């Protein structure tokens, strides 16, 4: 077990730990949010919620959670889901590798655990895409095992409780908070204890505009008592995402169908459909007018060459779209064109699709934003 004294962290005596647990759980019992995944002990449903809640707000997750369980109510349903169904139920949530990992984990359960969710922490961590936090959450909430679930909210609270002088954004420091939680966690109600700390960290002790005076455990908090709340947690600023510039082509045929392309590359947004995109140079800016700047007009010719289309380009302007991923910041300019012949390049996965059929195709957030920008632009110029 990690010796916390070596890290300058002195844990409380047992009596104080018991008092802390009681204060936290009494507050949780009186104030816990009524959330759909808190009305079940089904590990499959809890797992779905925990994966969705990673870097996504609770109010955003609720409809996704309910829709996911309606479409894929069991482990076997998830294991057998095809790619488009998988992406459609996750459409708009981002981090799509997570839902692909979930399907792989479901397939592992079908093969190695007779289609049942494993019941021990070690077995749960053997599943694809399940790390220590998610395994701890499932183990404690679904199976009442005293396993910590250490996420950013929990590390923020612990940093203030004990004035921890280690950066919570450094992965190797997670073991410090894990060791602290192994001492603090309530052995009788581990799931509630984990969720109480998460609620406390996401609300009263949130990263922005915290309300430490409202904390049910403020008398235990060294940072609160010492007036150092603004110092903790220690976290270096994130690197800014790299800007990437794209040109999107909104191409219609004579039947008023739109040209969609499936991303068949591995990695970001693989498997999703969108308007055709071509990456531009990093020097491009939203002020460029496609019809006045000679070197950029080549982007229109590049589409015609790459996609084998002869296009009548329309001079209507649309609001550029921005979308920020964890490591990239997309800026997408839109241009509209009409074709007489609706042929498609056989080397690409392309389809002509009517608006009424868009619902059958998984669209990632950038495509949804492009479509919204297009509709607003058309409405403005009516």
mmCIF file of C-alpha atoms in Angstrom:
data_model
loop_
_atom_site.group_PDB
_atom_site.id
_atom_site.type_symbol
_atom_site.label_atom_id
_atom_site.label_comp_id
_atom_site.label_asym_id
_atom_site.label_seq_id
_atom_site.Cartn_x
_atom_site.Cartn_y
_atom_site.Cartn_z
ATOM 1 C CA UNK A 1 0.000 0.000 0.000
ATOM 2 C CA UNK A 2 1.219 3.494 -0.846
ATOM 3 C CA UNK A 3 2.776 5.358 2.095
ATOM 4 C CA UNK A 4 1.041 8.735 1.978
ATOM 5 C CA UNK A 5 3.441 10.213 4.524
ATOM 6 C CA UNK A 6 6.104 10.096 1.829
ATOM 7 C CA UNK A 7 3.937 12.523 -0.146
ATOM 8 C CA UNK A 8 3.435 14.868 2.799
ATOM 9 C CA UNK A 9 -0.158 13.749 3.381
ATOM 10 C CA UNK A 10 -1.209 12.944 6.920
ATOM 11 C CA UNK A 11 -4.507 11.073 7.038
ATOM 12 C CA UNK A 12 -6.996 11.536 9.868
ATOM 13 C CA UNK A 13 -7.437 9.211 12.828
ATOM 14 C CA UNK A 14 -10.230 6.640 12.566
ATOM 15 C CA UNK A 15 -12.670 8.633 14.703
ATOM 16 C CA UNK A 16 -12.404 11.657 12.414
ATOM 17 C CA UNK A 17 -12.760 9.477 9.327
ATOM 18 C CA UNK A 18 -16.007 8.005 10.715
ATOM 19 C CA UNK A 19 -17.296 11.503 11.467
ATOM 20 C CA UNK A 20 -16.413 12.608 7.924
ATOM 21 C CA UNK A 21 -18.252 9.649 6.396
ATOM 22 C CA UNK A 22 -21.362 10.398 8.454
ATOM 23 C CA UNK A 23 -21.392 14.099 7.578
ATOM 24 C CA UNK A 24 -20.950 13.370 3.874
ATOM 25 C CA UNK A 25 -23.543 10.579 3.690
ATOM 26 C CA UNK A 26 -26.111 12.502 5.763
ATOM 27 C CA UNK A 27 -25.797 15.348 3.277
ATOM 28 C CA UNK A 28 -26.068 12.938 0.348
ATOM 29 C CA UNK A 29 -29.179 11.270 1.746
ATOM 30 C CA UNK A 30 -30.865 14.654 2.058
ATOM 31 C CA UNK A 31 -29.663 16.173 -1.226
ATOM 32 C CA UNK A 32 -28.857 13.447 -3.770
ATOM 33 C CA UNK A 33 -30.192 13.998 -7.239
ATOM 34 C CA UNK A 34 -32.905 11.708 -8.561
ATOM 35 C CA UNK A 35 -31.154 10.272 -11.601
ATOM 36 C CA UNK A 36 -32.352 7.283 -13.663
ATOM 37 C CA UNK A 37 -29.167 5.258 -13.101
ATOM 38 C CA UNK A 38 -29.596 5.687 -9.358
ATOM 39 C CA UNK A 39 -32.889 3.817 -9.486
ATOM 40 C CA UNK A 40 -31.247 0.550 -10.492
ATOM 41 C CA UNK A 41 -28.589 -1.861 -9.312
ATOM 42 C CA UNK A 42 -28.183 -3.376 -12.797
ATOM 43 C CA UNK A 43 -24.421 -3.242 -13.509
ATOM 44 C CA UNK A 44 -25.049 -2.986 -17.266
ATOM 45 C CA UNK A 45 -27.157 0.164 -16.867
ATOM 46 C CA UNK A 46 -24.701 1.643 -14.348
ATOM 47 C CA UNK A 47 -21.838 0.932 -16.736
ATOM 48 C CA UNK A 48 -23.646 2.705 -19.591
ATOM 49 C CA UNK A 49 -24.240 5.761 -17.405
ATOM 50 C CA UNK A 50 -20.662 5.914 -16.155
ATOM 51 C CA UNK A 51 -19.161 5.797 -19.645
ATOM 52 C CA UNK A 52 -21.582 8.471 -20.866
ATOM 53 C CA UNK A 53 -20.909 10.722 -17.873
ATOM 54 C CA UNK A 54 -17.209 10.953 -18.630
ATOM 55 C CA UNK A 55 -16.693 14.578 -19.718
ATOM 56 C CA UNK A 56 -20.413 15.080 -20.367
ATOM 57 C CA UNK A 57 -22.982 16.985 -18.281
ATOM 58 C CA UNK A 58 -25.666 15.044 -16.425
ATOM 59 C CA UNK A 59 -28.575 16.836 -18.098
ATOM 60 C CA UNK A 60 -27.100 16.003 -21.515
ATOM 61 C CA UNK A 61 -26.585 12.338 -20.615
ATOM 62 C CA UNK A 62 -30.109 11.512 -19.369
ATOM 63 C CA UNK A 63 -31.867 11.310 -22.795
ATOM 64 C CA UNK A 64 -28.882 9.475 -24.307
ATOM 65 C CA UNK A 65 -28.897 6.978 -21.431
ATOM 66 C CA UNK A 66 -32.615 6.272 -21.798
ATOM 67 C CA UNK A 67 -32.396 5.970 -25.586
ATOM 68 C CA UNK A 68 -29.358 3.672 -25.387
ATOM 69 C CA UNK A 69 -31.072 1.253 -23.007
ATOM 70 C CA UNK A 70 -34.231 1.321 -25.120
ATOM 71 C CA UNK A 71 -32.301 0.421 -28.281
ATOM 72 C CA UNK A 72 -29.763 -1.909 -26.632
ATOM 73 C CA UNK A 73 -31.345 -3.140 -23.387
ATOM 74 C CA UNK A 74 -29.001 -6.071 -22.713
ATOM 75 C CA UNK A 75 -25.359 -7.072 -22.941
ATOM 76 C CA UNK A 76 -26.182 -9.444 -25.805
ATOM 77 C CA UNK A 77 -27.938 -6.642 -27.740
ATOM 78 C CA UNK A 78 -24.879 -4.427 -27.426
ATOM 79 C CA UNK A 79 -22.519 -7.249 -28.376
ATOM 80 C CA UNK A 80 -24.495 -7.891 -31.570
ATOM 81 C CA UNK A 81 -25.009 -4.236 -32.575
ATOM 82 C CA UNK A 82 -23.792 -3.210 -36.021
ATOM 83 C CA UNK A 83 -21.569 -0.179 -36.534
ATOM 84 C CA UNK A 84 -24.264 2.232 -37.671
ATOM 85 C CA UNK A 85 -26.594 1.356 -34.790
ATOM 86 C CA UNK A 86 -23.708 1.798 -32.390
ATOM 87 C CA UNK A 87 -22.804 5.242 -33.718
ATOM 88 C CA UNK A 88 -26.430 6.337 -33.967
ATOM 89 C CA UNK A 89 -27.146 5.706 -30.263
ATOM 90 C CA UNK A 90 -23.988 7.656 -29.373
ATOM 91 C CA UNK A 91 -24.505 10.370 -32.004
ATOM 92 C CA UNK A 92 -23.519 13.772 -30.599
ATOM 93 C CA UNK A 93 -21.867 12.509 -27.405
ATOM 94 C CA UNK A 94 -18.363 12.486 -28.857
ATOM 95 C CA UNK A 95 -15.444 10.240 -27.881
ATOM 96 C CA UNK A 96 -16.792 7.503 -30.139
ATOM 97 C CA UNK A 97 -14.035 5.046 -29.307
ATOM 98 C CA UNK A 98 -15.807 4.633 -25.974
ATOM 99 C CA UNK A 99 -18.939 3.086 -27.432
ATOM 100 C CA UNK A 100 -16.857 0.852 -29.707
ATOM 101 C CA UNK A 101 -14.935 -0.290 -26.633
ATOM 102 C CA UNK A 102 -18.259 -0.971 -24.911
ATOM 103 C CA UNK A 103 -19.321 -3.278 -27.723
ATOM 104 C CA UNK A 104 -15.988 -5.114 -27.484
ATOM 105 C CA UNK A 105 -16.457 -5.422 -23.706
ATOM 106 C CA UNK A 106 -19.983 -6.788 -24.235
ATOM 107 C CA UNK A 107 -18.554 -9.355 -26.641
ATOM 108 C CA UNK A 108 -15.970 -10.295 -23.995
ATOM 109 C CA UNK A 109 -18.800 -10.818 -21.502
ATOM 110 C CA UNK A 110 -20.656 -13.029 -23.950
ATOM 111 C CA UNK A 111 -17.534 -15.114 -24.530
ATOM 112 C CA UNK A 112 -15.959 -15.287 -21.083
ATOM 113 C CA UNK A 113 -18.738 -14.548 -18.562
ATOM 114 C CA UNK A 114 -21.778 -16.338 -20.068
ATOM 115 C CA UNK A 115 -23.330 -13.018 -21.062
ATOM 116 C CA UNK A 116 -23.342 -11.772 -17.472
ATOM 117 C CA UNK A 117 -21.610 -8.740 -16.029
ATOM 118 C CA UNK A 118 -18.568 -9.866 -13.981
ATOM 119 C CA UNK A 119 -18.905 -9.345 -10.235
ATOM 120 C CA UNK A 120 -15.346 -8.657 -9.040
ATOM 121 C CA UNK A 121 -13.175 -5.578 -9.485
ATOM 122 C CA UNK A 122 -10.401 -7.582 -11.149
ATOM 123 C CA UNK A 123 -12.769 -9.177 -13.656
ATOM 124 C CA UNK A 124 -14.421 -5.847 -14.422
ATOM 125 C CA UNK A 125 -11.054 -4.221 -15.155
ATOM 126 C CA UNK A 126 -10.313 -7.000 -17.643
ATOM 127 C CA UNK A 127 -13.013 -5.590 -19.941
ATOM 128 C CA UNK A 128 -12.105 -3.335 -22.851
ATOM 129 C CA UNK A 129 -12.331 0.363 -22.051
ATOM 130 C CA UNK A 130 -12.896 -0.030 -18.310
ATOM 131 C CA UNK A 131 -10.212 1.609 -16.207
ATOM 132 C CA UNK A 132 -9.844 1.986 -12.435
ATOM 133 C CA UNK A 133 -12.442 4.758 -12.090
ATOM 134 C CA UNK A 134 -15.229 3.011 -14.009
ATOM 135 C CA UNK A 135 -14.431 -0.341 -12.397
ATOM 136 C CA UNK A 136 -14.572 1.297 -8.970
ATOM 137 C CA UNK A 137 -17.893 2.964 -9.711
ATOM 138 C CA UNK A 138 -19.526 -0.245 -10.989
ATOM 139 C CA UNK A 139 -18.043 -2.391 -8.215
ATOM 140 C CA UNK A 140 -19.217 -0.068 -5.456
ATOM 141 C CA UNK A 141 -22.609 0.967 -6.844
ATOM 142 C CA UNK A 142 -23.779 -2.331 -8.358
ATOM 143 C CA UNK A 143 -22.048 -4.833 -6.064
ATOM 144 C CA UNK A 144 -21.439 -2.818 -2.855
ATOM 145 C CA UNK A 145 -17.698 -3.549 -2.958
ATOM 146 C CA UNK A 146 -15.458 -1.040 -1.105
ATOM 147 C CA UNK A 147 -13.640 0.079 -4.257
ATOM 148 C CA UNK A 148 -12.848 3.791 -4.775
ATOM 149 C CA UNK A 149 -14.017 5.622 -7.882
ATOM 150 C CA UNK A 150 -11.498 8.413 -8.335
ATOM 151 C CA UNK A 151 -12.420 10.999 -10.968
ATOM 152 C CA UNK A 152 -11.630 14.698 -11.341
ATOM 153 C CA UNK A 153 -14.427 15.707 -8.975
ATOM 154 C CA UNK A 154 -13.146 13.395 -6.250
ATOM 155 C CA UNK A 155 -9.539 14.545 -6.682
ATOM 156 C CA UNK A 156 -10.669 18.169 -6.429
ATOM 157 C CA UNK A 157 -12.443 17.526 -3.116
ATOM 158 C CA UNK A 158 -9.551 15.507 -1.681
ATOM 159 C CA UNK A 159 -7.033 18.145 -2.756
ATOM 160 C CA UNK A 160 -8.884 20.716 -0.673
ATOM 161 C CA UNK A 161 -9.544 18.423 2.270
ATOM 162 C CA UNK A 162 -5.853 17.633 2.725
ATOM 163 C CA UNK A 163 -4.123 20.465 0.797
ATOM 164 C CA UNK A 164 -2.566 17.993 -1.639
ATOM 165 C CA UNK A 165 0.376 19.602 -3.427
ATOM 166 C CA UNK A 166 0.288 17.349 -6.488
ATOM 167 C CA UNK A 167 -1.131 18.164 -9.912
ATOM 168 C CA UNK A 168 -4.422 16.301 -10.400
ATOM 169 C CA UNK A 169 -3.905 16.421 -14.173
ATOM 170 C CA UNK A 170 -0.782 14.264 -14.048
ATOM 171 C CA UNK A 171 -1.860 10.607 -14.511
ATOM 172 C CA UNK A 172 0.907 9.227 -12.280
ATOM 173 C CA UNK A 173 -0.464 11.248 -9.356
ATOM 174 C CA UNK A 174 -3.769 9.407 -9.446
ATOM 175 C CA UNK A 175 -2.311 6.682 -7.230
ATOM 176 C CA UNK A 176 -2.035 9.222 -4.393
ATOM 177 C CA UNK A 177 -5.768 9.956 -4.458
ATOM 178 C CA UNK A 178 -6.574 6.269 -4.908
ATOM 179 C CA UNK A 179 -4.637 5.479 -1.706
ATOM 180 C CA UNK A 180 -6.445 8.248 0.165
ATOM 181 C CA UNK A 181 -9.818 6.952 -0.955
ATOM 182 C CA UNK A 182 -8.980 3.393 0.110
ATOM 183 C CA UNK A 183 -8.660 4.760 3.653
ATOM 184 C CA UNK A 184 -11.657 7.108 3.556
ATOM 185 C CA UNK A 185 -14.291 5.030 1.730
ATOM 186 C CA UNK A 186 -17.245 3.874 3.802
ATOM 187 C CA UNK A 187 -17.149 0.046 3.879
ATOM 188 C CA UNK A 188 -20.897 -0.206 4.505
ATOM 189 C CA UNK A 189 -22.046 2.191 1.768
ATOM 190 C CA UNK A 190 -19.184 2.442 -0.730
ATOM 191 C CA UNK A 191 -21.384 3.235 -3.727
ATOM 192 C CA UNK A 192 -23.176 6.064 -1.956
ATOM 193 C CA UNK A 193 -19.878 7.367 -0.597
ATOM 194 C CA UNK A 194 -18.345 7.520 -4.089
ATOM 195 C CA UNK A 195 -21.423 9.196 -5.535
ATOM 196 C CA UNK A 196 -21.605 11.671 -2.656
ATOM 197 C CA UNK A 197 -18.048 12.838 -3.324
ATOM 198 C CA UNK A 198 -18.794 13.090 -7.053
ATOM 199 C CA UNK A 199 -21.898 15.198 -6.359
ATOM 200 C CA UNK A 200 -20.008 17.404 -3.946
ATOM 201 C CA UNK A 201 -17.193 17.946 -6.448
ATOM 202 C CA UNK A 202 -19.501 18.665 -9.378
ATOM 203 C CA UNK A 203 -21.704 21.138 -7.512
ATOM 204 C CA UNK A 204 -20.610 22.818 -4.280
ATOM 205 C CA UNK A 205 -16.910 22.283 -4.954
ATOM 206 C CA UNK A 206 -17.081 22.696 -8.714
ATOM 207 C CA UNK A 207 -14.041 23.965 -10.653
ATOM 208 C CA UNK A 208 -15.867 27.222 -11.457
ATOM 209 C CA UNK A 209 -17.605 29.357 -8.813
ATOM 210 C CA UNK A 210 -17.378 26.898 -5.902
ATOM 211 C CA UNK A 211 -19.447 27.531 -2.764
ATOM 212 C CA UNK A 212 -17.180 26.137 -0.018
ATOM 213 C CA UNK A 213 -19.221 27.762 2.731
ATOM 214 C CA UNK A 214 -22.123 25.454 1.733
ATOM 215 C CA UNK A 215 -20.027 22.286 1.953
ATOM 216 C CA UNK A 216 -21.290 19.684 4.444
ATOM 217 C CA UNK A 217 -17.658 18.781 5.208
ATOM 218 C CA UNK A 218 -16.114 22.252 5.372
ATOM 219 C CA UNK A 219 -14.982 21.729 8.976
ATOM 220 C CA UNK A 220 -12.853 18.827 7.700
ATOM 221 C CA UNK A 221 -11.316 20.835 4.855
ATOM 222 C CA UNK A 222 -7.775 22.087 5.509
ATOM 223 C CA UNK A 223 -7.990 24.446 2.513
ATOM 224 C CA UNK A 224 -11.239 25.964 3.805
ATOM 225 C CA UNK A 225 -9.916 26.346 7.355
ATOM 226 C CA UNK A 226 -6.596 27.807 6.154
ATOM 227 C CA UNK A 227 -8.092 30.094 3.527
ATOM 228 C CA UNK A 228 -6.290 28.362 0.639
ATOM 229 C CA UNK A 229 -9.292 27.226 -1.409
ATOM 230 C CA UNK A 230 -8.083 29.239 -4.396
ATOM 231 C CA UNK A 231 -4.820 27.274 -4.494
ATOM 232 C CA UNK A 232 -6.348 23.788 -4.694
ATOM 233 C CA UNK A 233 -6.526 21.636 -6.647
ATOM 234 C CA UNK A 234 -3.195 22.129 -8.355
ATOM 235 C CA UNK A 235 -3.629 21.665 -12.085
ATOM 236 C CA UNK A 236 -1.490 22.923 -14.951
ATOM 237 C CA UNK A 237 -3.444 24.590 -17.790
ATOM 238 C CA UNK A 238 -4.355 22.386 -20.736
ATOM 239 C CA UNK A 239 -2.597 22.780 -24.048
ATOM 240 C CA UNK A 240 -4.690 24.636 -26.587
ATOM 241 C CA UNK A 241 -6.132 22.398 -29.323
ATOM 242 C CA UNK A 242 -4.453 22.608 -32.733
ATOM 243 C CA UNK A 243 -6.533 24.543 -35.291
ATOM 244 C CA UNK A 244 -7.515 22.616 -38.434
ATOM 245 C CA UNK A 245 -9.324 24.239 -41.378
ATOM 246 C CA UNK A 246 -11.769 22.423 -43.637
ATOM 247 C CA UNK A 247 -13.912 23.205 -46.620
ATOM 248 C CA UNK A 248 -17.321 21.513 -46.573
ATOM 249 C CA UNK A 249 -19.214 20.965 -49.826
ATOM 250 C CA UNK A 250 -22.998 20.964 -49.664
ATOM 251 C CA UNK A 251 -23.868 19.408 -52.992
ATOM 252 C CA UNK A 252 -27.457 18.929 -54.205
ATOM 253 C CA UNK A 253 -28.720 17.024 -57.230
ATOM 254 C CA UNK A 254 -31.811 17.670 -59.323
ATOM 255 C CA UNK A 255 -33.926 15.528 -56.965
ATOM 256 C CA UNK A 256 -32.883 17.787 -54.057
ATOM 257 C CA UNK A 257 -30.829 15.027 -52.485
ATOM 258 C CA UNK A 258 -27.564 15.829 -50.710
ATOM 259 C CA UNK A 259 -24.221 14.148 -51.238
ATOM 260 C CA UNK A 260 -22.992 12.432 -48.058
ATOM 261 C CA UNK A 261 -19.674 10.682 -47.556
ATOM 262 C CA UNK A 262 -18.811 8.050 -44.970
ATOM 263 C CA UNK A 263 -15.538 8.510 -43.121
ATOM 264 C CA UNK A 264 -13.762 5.205 -43.655
ATOM 265 C CA UNK A 265 -10.459 6.297 -42.117
ATOM 266 C CA UNK A 266 -9.454 4.910 -38.757
ATOM 267 C CA UNK A 267 -9.491 7.376 -35.895
ATOM 268 C CA UNK A 268 -11.480 10.564 -35.445
ATOM 269 C CA UNK A 269 -15.155 10.285 -36.523
ATOM 270 C CA UNK A 270 -14.596 6.982 -38.300
ATOM 271 C CA UNK A 271 -17.877 5.481 -39.518
ATOM 272 C CA UNK A 272 -19.829 8.752 -39.518
ATOM 273 C CA UNK A 273 -21.460 10.390 -42.518
ATOM 274 C CA UNK A 274 -21.054 14.055 -43.420
ATOM 275 C CA UNK A 275 -20.926 16.470 -46.288
ATOM 276 C CA UNK A 276 -17.662 15.957 -48.207
ATOM 277 C CA UNK A 277 -14.740 17.685 -46.487
ATOM 278 C CA UNK A 278 -11.319 18.723 -47.776
ATOM 279 C CA UNK A 279 -8.664 20.007 -45.387
ATOM 280 C CA UNK A 280 -7.284 23.444 -46.222
ATOM 281 C CA UNK A 281 -3.942 25.001 -45.276
ATOM 282 C CA UNK A 282 -3.545 26.406 -41.777
ATOM 283 C CA UNK A 283 -3.293 29.906 -43.266
ATOM 284 C CA UNK A 284 -6.961 29.863 -44.302
ATOM 285 C CA UNK A 285 -9.306 32.168 -42.416
ATOM 286 C CA UNK A 286 -13.032 32.653 -42.301
ATOM 287 C CA UNK A 287 -12.661 36.035 -44.070
ATOM 288 C CA UNK A 288 -11.605 34.369 -47.336
ATOM 289 C CA UNK A 289 -14.192 34.759 -50.111
ATOM 290 C CA UNK A 290 -14.171 31.636 -52.265
ATOM 291 C CA UNK A 291 -15.281 33.590 -55.317
ATOM 292 C CA UNK A 292 -12.752 36.421 -55.128
ATOM 293 C CA UNK A 293 -9.453 34.829 -54.052
ATOM 294 C CA UNK A 294 -7.849 33.014 -56.966
ATOM 295 C CA UNK A 295 -5.793 30.518 -54.992
ATOM 296 C CA UNK A 296 -8.794 29.446 -52.914
ATOM 297 C CA UNK A 297 -11.045 28.959 -55.945
ATOM 298 C CA UNK A 298 -8.810 25.965 -56.590
ATOM 299 C CA UNK A 299 -10.540 24.359 -53.612
ATOM 300 C CA UNK A 300 -13.701 24.262 -55.709
ATOM 301 C CA UNK A 301 -11.799 22.755 -58.613
ATOM 302 C CA UNK A 302 -10.172 20.301 -56.243
ATOM 303 C CA UNK A 303 -13.591 18.996 -55.240
ATOM 304 C CA UNK A 304 -14.631 18.569 -58.876
ATOM 305 C CA UNK A 305 -11.406 16.713 -59.599
ATOM 306 C CA UNK A 306 -11.468 14.492 -56.502
ATOM 307 C CA UNK A 307 -15.162 13.648 -56.688
ATOM 308 C CA UNK A 308 -15.630 13.525 -60.460
ATOM 309 C CA UNK A 309 -18.415 16.111 -60.434
ATOM 310 C CA UNK A 310 -19.183 19.141 -62.566
ATOM 311 C CA UNK A 311 -20.729 21.609 -60.141
ATOM 312 C CA UNK A 312 -22.644 24.845 -60.501
ATOM 313 C CA UNK A 313 -21.399 26.758 -57.453
ATOM 314 C CA UNK A 314 -23.798 29.115 -55.684
ATOM 315 C CA UNK A 315 -22.537 32.394 -54.227
ATOM 316 C CA UNK A 316 -24.534 32.260 -51.015
ATOM 317 C CA UNK A 317 -22.520 32.636 -47.816
ATOM 318 C CA UNK A 318 -22.966 30.513 -44.710
ATOM 319 C CA UNK A 319 -21.734 31.016 -41.178
ATOM 320 C CA UNK A 320 -18.509 29.034 -40.651
ATOM 321 C CA UNK A 321 -18.731 26.174 -38.178
ATOM 322 C CA UNK A 322 -16.386 25.630 -35.257
ATOM 323 C CA UNK A 323 -16.052 22.462 -33.234
ATOM 324 C CA UNK A 324 -13.504 21.750 -30.524
ATOM 325 C CA UNK A 325 -12.258 18.240 -29.890
ATOM 326 C CA UNK A 326 -9.906 17.494 -27.006
ATOM 327 C CA UNK A 327 -6.826 18.058 -29.179
ATOM 328 C CA UNK A 328 -8.097 19.754 -32.338
ATOM 329 C CA UNK A 329 -10.178 22.803 -33.141
ATOM 330 C CA UNK A 330 -12.019 22.525 -36.430
ATOM 331 C CA UNK A 331 -13.073 25.530 -38.450
ATOM 332 C CA UNK A 332 -15.258 24.579 -41.377
ATOM 333 C CA UNK A 333 -16.284 26.895 -44.215
ATOM 334 C CA UNK A 334 -19.342 25.906 -46.243
ATOM 335 C CA UNK A 335 -20.069 26.263 -49.930
ATOM 336 C CA UNK A 336 -23.132 25.052 -51.834
ATOM 337 C CA UNK A 337 -23.310 23.628 -55.321
ATOM 338 C CA UNK A 338 -25.767 21.900 -57.647
ATOM 339 C CA UNK A 339 -25.038 19.046 -60.066
ATOM 340 C CA UNK A 340 -27.017 17.801 -63.034
ATOM 341 C CA UNK A 341 -25.541 14.299 -63.026
ATOM 342 C CA UNK A 342 -25.702 12.578 -59.653
ATOM 343 C CA UNK A 343 -22.866 10.138 -60.270
ATOM 344 C CA UNK A 344 -20.559 9.052 -57.461
ATOM 345 C CA UNK A 345 -16.874 8.175 -57.293
ATOM 346 C CA UNK A 346 -16.692 4.403 -56.819
ATOM 347 C CA UNK A 347 -13.454 4.763 -54.808
ATOM 348 C CA UNK A 348 -15.333 6.626 -52.074
ATOM 349 C CA UNK A 349 -18.317 5.648 -49.943
ATOM 350 C CA UNK A 350 -20.822 8.236 -51.178
ATOM 351 C CA UNK A 351 -24.613 8.386 -51.223
ATOM 352 C CA UNK A 352 -27.272 10.776 -52.419
ATOM 353 C CA UNK A 353 -29.659 11.159 -49.483
ATOM 354 C CA UNK A 354 -32.900 13.085 -49.069
ATOM 355 C CA UNK A 355 -33.418 15.178 -45.947
ATOM 356 C CA UNK A 356 -36.214 12.828 -44.888
ATOM 357 C CA UNK A 357 -33.677 9.990 -44.692
ATOM 358 C CA UNK A 358 -30.988 11.849 -42.734
ATOM 359 C CA UNK A 359 -32.240 10.221 -39.525
ATOM 360 C CA UNK A 360 -30.974 6.839 -40.712
ATOM 361 C CA UNK A 361 -27.364 8.038 -40.931
ATOM 362 C CA UNK A 362 -25.122 8.664 -37.930
ATOM 363 C CA UNK A 363 -24.015 12.308 -37.912
ATOM 364 C CA UNK A 364 -21.275 13.505 -35.579
ATOM 365 C CA UNK A 365 -21.523 16.943 -33.992
ATOM 366 C CA UNK A 366 -19.604 18.810 -36.741
ATOM 367 C CA UNK A 367 -22.059 17.538 -39.372
ATOM 368 C CA UNK A 368 -25.012 18.538 -37.206
ATOM 369 C CA UNK A 369 -23.527 22.028 -36.891
ATOM 370 C CA UNK A 370 -22.921 22.232 -40.653
ATOM 371 C CA UNK A 371 -26.532 21.307 -41.352
ATOM 372 C CA UNK A 372 -27.791 23.902 -38.847
ATOM 373 C CA UNK A 373 -25.598 26.576 -40.456
ATOM 374 C CA UNK A 374 -26.888 25.617 -43.894
ATOM 375 C CA UNK A 375 -30.546 25.817 -42.810
ATOM 376 C CA UNK A 376 -30.019 29.192 -41.133
ATOM 377 C CA UNK A 377 -28.248 30.528 -44.219
ATOM 378 C CA UNK A 378 -31.049 29.394 -46.526
ATOM 379 C CA UNK A 379 -33.722 30.832 -44.243
ATOM 380 C CA UNK A 380 -31.879 34.158 -44.084
ATOM 381 C CA UNK A 381 -31.744 34.488 -47.863
ATOM 382 C CA UNK A 382 -35.341 33.522 -48.613
#
